Short mmCIF file of C-alpha atoms in Angstrom, two decimals:
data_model
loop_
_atom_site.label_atom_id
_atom_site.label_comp_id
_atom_site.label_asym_id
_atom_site.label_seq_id
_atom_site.Cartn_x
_atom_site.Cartn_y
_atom_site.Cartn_z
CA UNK G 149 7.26 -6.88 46.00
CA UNK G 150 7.44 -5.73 42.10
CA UNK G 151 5.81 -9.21 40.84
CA UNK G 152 2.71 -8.93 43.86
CA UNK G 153 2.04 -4.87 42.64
CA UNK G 154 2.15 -6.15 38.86
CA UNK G 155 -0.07 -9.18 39.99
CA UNK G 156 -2.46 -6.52 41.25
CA UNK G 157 -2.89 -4.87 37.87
CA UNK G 158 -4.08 -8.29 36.36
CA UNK G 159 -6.78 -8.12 39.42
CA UNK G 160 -8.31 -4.79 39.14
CA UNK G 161 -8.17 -5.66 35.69
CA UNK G 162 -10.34 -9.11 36.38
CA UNK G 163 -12.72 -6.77 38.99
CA UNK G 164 -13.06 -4.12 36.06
CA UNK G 165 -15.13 -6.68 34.02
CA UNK G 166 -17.81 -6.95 37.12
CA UNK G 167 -18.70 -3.19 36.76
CA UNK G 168 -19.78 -0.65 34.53
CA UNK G 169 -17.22 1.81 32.24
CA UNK G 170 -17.71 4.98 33.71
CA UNK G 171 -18.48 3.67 37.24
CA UNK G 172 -17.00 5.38 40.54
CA UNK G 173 -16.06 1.80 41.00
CA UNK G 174 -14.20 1.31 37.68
CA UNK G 175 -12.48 4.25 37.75
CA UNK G 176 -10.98 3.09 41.07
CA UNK G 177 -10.16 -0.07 39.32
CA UNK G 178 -8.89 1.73 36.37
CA UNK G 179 -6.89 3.87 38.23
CA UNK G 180 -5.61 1.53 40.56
CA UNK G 181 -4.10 -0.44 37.58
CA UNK G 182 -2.73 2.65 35.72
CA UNK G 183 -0.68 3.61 39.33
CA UNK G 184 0.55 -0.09 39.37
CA UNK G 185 1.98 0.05 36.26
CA UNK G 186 3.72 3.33 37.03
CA UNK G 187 5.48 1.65 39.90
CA UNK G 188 5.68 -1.79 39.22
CA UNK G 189 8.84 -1.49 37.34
CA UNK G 190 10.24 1.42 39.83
CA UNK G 191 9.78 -0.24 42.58
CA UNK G 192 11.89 -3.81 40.61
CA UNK G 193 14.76 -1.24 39.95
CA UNK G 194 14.90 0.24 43.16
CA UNK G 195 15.10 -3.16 45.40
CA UNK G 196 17.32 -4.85 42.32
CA UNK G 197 14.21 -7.31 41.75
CA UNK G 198 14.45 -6.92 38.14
CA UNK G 199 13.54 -10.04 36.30
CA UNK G 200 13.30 -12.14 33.12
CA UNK G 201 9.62 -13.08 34.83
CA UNK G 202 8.55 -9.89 36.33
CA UNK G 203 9.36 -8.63 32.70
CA UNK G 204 7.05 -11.00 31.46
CA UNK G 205 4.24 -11.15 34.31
CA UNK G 206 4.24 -7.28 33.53
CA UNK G 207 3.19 -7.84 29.53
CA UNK G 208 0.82 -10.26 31.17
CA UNK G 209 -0.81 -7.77 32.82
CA UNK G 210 -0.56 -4.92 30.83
CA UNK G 211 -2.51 -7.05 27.85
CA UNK G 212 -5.10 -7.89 30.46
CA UNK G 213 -5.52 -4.34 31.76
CA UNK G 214 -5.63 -2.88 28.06
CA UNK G 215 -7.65 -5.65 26.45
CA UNK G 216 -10.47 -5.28 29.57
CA UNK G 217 -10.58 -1.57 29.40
CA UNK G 218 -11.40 -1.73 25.81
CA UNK G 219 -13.90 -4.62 26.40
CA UNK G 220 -15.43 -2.04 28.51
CA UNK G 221 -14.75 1.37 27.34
CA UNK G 222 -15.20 1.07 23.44
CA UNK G 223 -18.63 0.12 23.66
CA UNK G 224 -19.81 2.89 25.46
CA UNK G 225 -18.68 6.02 23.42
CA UNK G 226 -19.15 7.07 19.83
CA UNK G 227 -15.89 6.83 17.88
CA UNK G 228 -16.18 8.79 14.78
CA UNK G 229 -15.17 7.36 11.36
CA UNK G 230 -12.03 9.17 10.58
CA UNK G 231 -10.69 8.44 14.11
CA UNK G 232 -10.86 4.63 13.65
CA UNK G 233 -9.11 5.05 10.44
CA UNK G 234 -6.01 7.26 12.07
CA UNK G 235 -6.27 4.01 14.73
CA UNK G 236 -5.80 1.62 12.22
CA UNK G 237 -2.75 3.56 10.29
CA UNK G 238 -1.32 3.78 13.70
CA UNK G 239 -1.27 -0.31 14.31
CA UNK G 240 -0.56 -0.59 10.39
CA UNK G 241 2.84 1.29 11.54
CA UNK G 242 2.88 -0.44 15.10
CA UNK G 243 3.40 -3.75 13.02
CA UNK G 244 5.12 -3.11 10.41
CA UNK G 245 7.66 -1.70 13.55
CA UNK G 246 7.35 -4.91 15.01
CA UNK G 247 7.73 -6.69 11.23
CA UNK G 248 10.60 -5.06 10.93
CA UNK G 249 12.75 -5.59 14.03
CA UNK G 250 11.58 -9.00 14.11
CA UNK G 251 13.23 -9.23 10.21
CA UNK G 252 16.04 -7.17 11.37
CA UNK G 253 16.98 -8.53 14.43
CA UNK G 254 16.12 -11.81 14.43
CA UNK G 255 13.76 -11.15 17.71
CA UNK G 256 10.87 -9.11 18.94
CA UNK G 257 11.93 -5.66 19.32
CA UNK G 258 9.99 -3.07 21.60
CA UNK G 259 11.49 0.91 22.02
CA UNK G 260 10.21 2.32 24.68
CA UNK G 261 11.17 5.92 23.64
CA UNK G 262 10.04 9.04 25.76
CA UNK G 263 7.12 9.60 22.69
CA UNK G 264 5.90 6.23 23.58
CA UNK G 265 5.85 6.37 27.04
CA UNK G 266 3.73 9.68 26.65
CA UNK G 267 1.32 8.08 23.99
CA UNK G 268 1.19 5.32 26.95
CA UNK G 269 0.33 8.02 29.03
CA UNK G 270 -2.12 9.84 27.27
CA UNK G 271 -3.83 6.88 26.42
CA UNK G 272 -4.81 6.07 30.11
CA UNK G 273 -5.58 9.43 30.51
CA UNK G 274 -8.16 9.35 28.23
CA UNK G 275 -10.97 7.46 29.70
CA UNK G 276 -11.10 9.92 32.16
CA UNK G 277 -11.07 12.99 30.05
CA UNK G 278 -14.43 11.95 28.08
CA UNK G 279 -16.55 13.79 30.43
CA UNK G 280 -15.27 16.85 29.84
CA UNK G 281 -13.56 16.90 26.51
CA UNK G 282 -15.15 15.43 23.59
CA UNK G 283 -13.42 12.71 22.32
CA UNK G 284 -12.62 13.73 18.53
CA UNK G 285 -10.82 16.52 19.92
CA UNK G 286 -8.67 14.37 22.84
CA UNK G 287 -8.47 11.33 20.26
CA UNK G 288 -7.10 13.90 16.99
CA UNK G 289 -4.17 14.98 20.27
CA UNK G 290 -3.53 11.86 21.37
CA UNK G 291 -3.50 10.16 17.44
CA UNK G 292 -1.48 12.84 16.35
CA UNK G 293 1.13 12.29 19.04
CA UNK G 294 0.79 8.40 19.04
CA UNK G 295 1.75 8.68 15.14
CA UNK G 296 4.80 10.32 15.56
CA UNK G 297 5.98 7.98 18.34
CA UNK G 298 4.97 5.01 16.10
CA UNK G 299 7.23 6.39 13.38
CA UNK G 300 9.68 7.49 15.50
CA UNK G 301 10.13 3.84 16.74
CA UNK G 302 10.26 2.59 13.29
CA UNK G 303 13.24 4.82 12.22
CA UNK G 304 15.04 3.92 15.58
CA UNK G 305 14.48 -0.12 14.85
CA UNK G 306 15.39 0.65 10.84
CA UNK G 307 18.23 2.70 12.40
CA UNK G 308 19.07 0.41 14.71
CA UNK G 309 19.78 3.03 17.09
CA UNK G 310 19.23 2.07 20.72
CA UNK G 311 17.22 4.51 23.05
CA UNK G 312 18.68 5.24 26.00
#
């Protein structure tokens, strides 16, 4: 049941290409693929369907639902200067992270600490906050908080601390 909800992230995400950002239609896509991903991994632990390849198929289609809402979104609103730059520091830090644990631990390592899990969140919510709040002013909230959870990951893989 887990695997066929995560398998319908990676087709909203398809049917998102086939419309316009901003659409009613895409945000039902978009928002259809945000809920799936809320419960995809709920519903695995509560029926004890947690798997190596519903792990997987879940990375699957989170790249697909992230990399087609970016196809879409980015070219349709103005990103100032300054906020592209904070972007780019953030992934700087986002792979050195990776870098690191990789170095460290001999594998890929990936917290998923409560700040990222709120960046995650905040970061889906903003699509549908650009009609009302203009986007240097949800990006700067959003950056600001996605920079602390991007260092906080780094000391906890430098650390080695585990996150509960």
């Amino acid at each position: 049941m887990a695997n066929l909800i995560t398998g319908c992230r990676i087709l909203c995400s398809i049917i998102m290409i086939f419309f316009p950002a901003f659409s009613v239609t895409f945000y039902v896509l978009y928002l259809a693929g945000g809920v799936t991903d809320m419960v995809d991994g709920l519903v695995a632990r509560k029926t004890n369907t947690v798997s190596k390849m519903g792990s997987r198929l879940d990375s699957i289609a989170d790249v697909f639902f992230v990399a087609v809402s970016l196809f879409k979104i980015l070219p349709a609103v103005d990103i100032s200067t300054w906020l592209w730059i904070w972007i780019a520091v953030i992934a700087a830090i986002k792979v050195i992270n990776i870098l690191s644990g990789f170095l460290s631990q001999k594998r890929f390592v990936a917290e998923h600490t409560i700040m990222n899990k709120v960046t995650g969140f905040l970061l889906f919510l903003l699509p549908l906050t650009l009609t009302v709040i203009e986007l240097n002013y949800s990006g700067a909230v959003v950056c600001c908080i996605a920079t602390f959870a991007a260092i906080q990951e780094g000391h906890y893989i430098r650390t080695g601390k585990e996150v509960e």
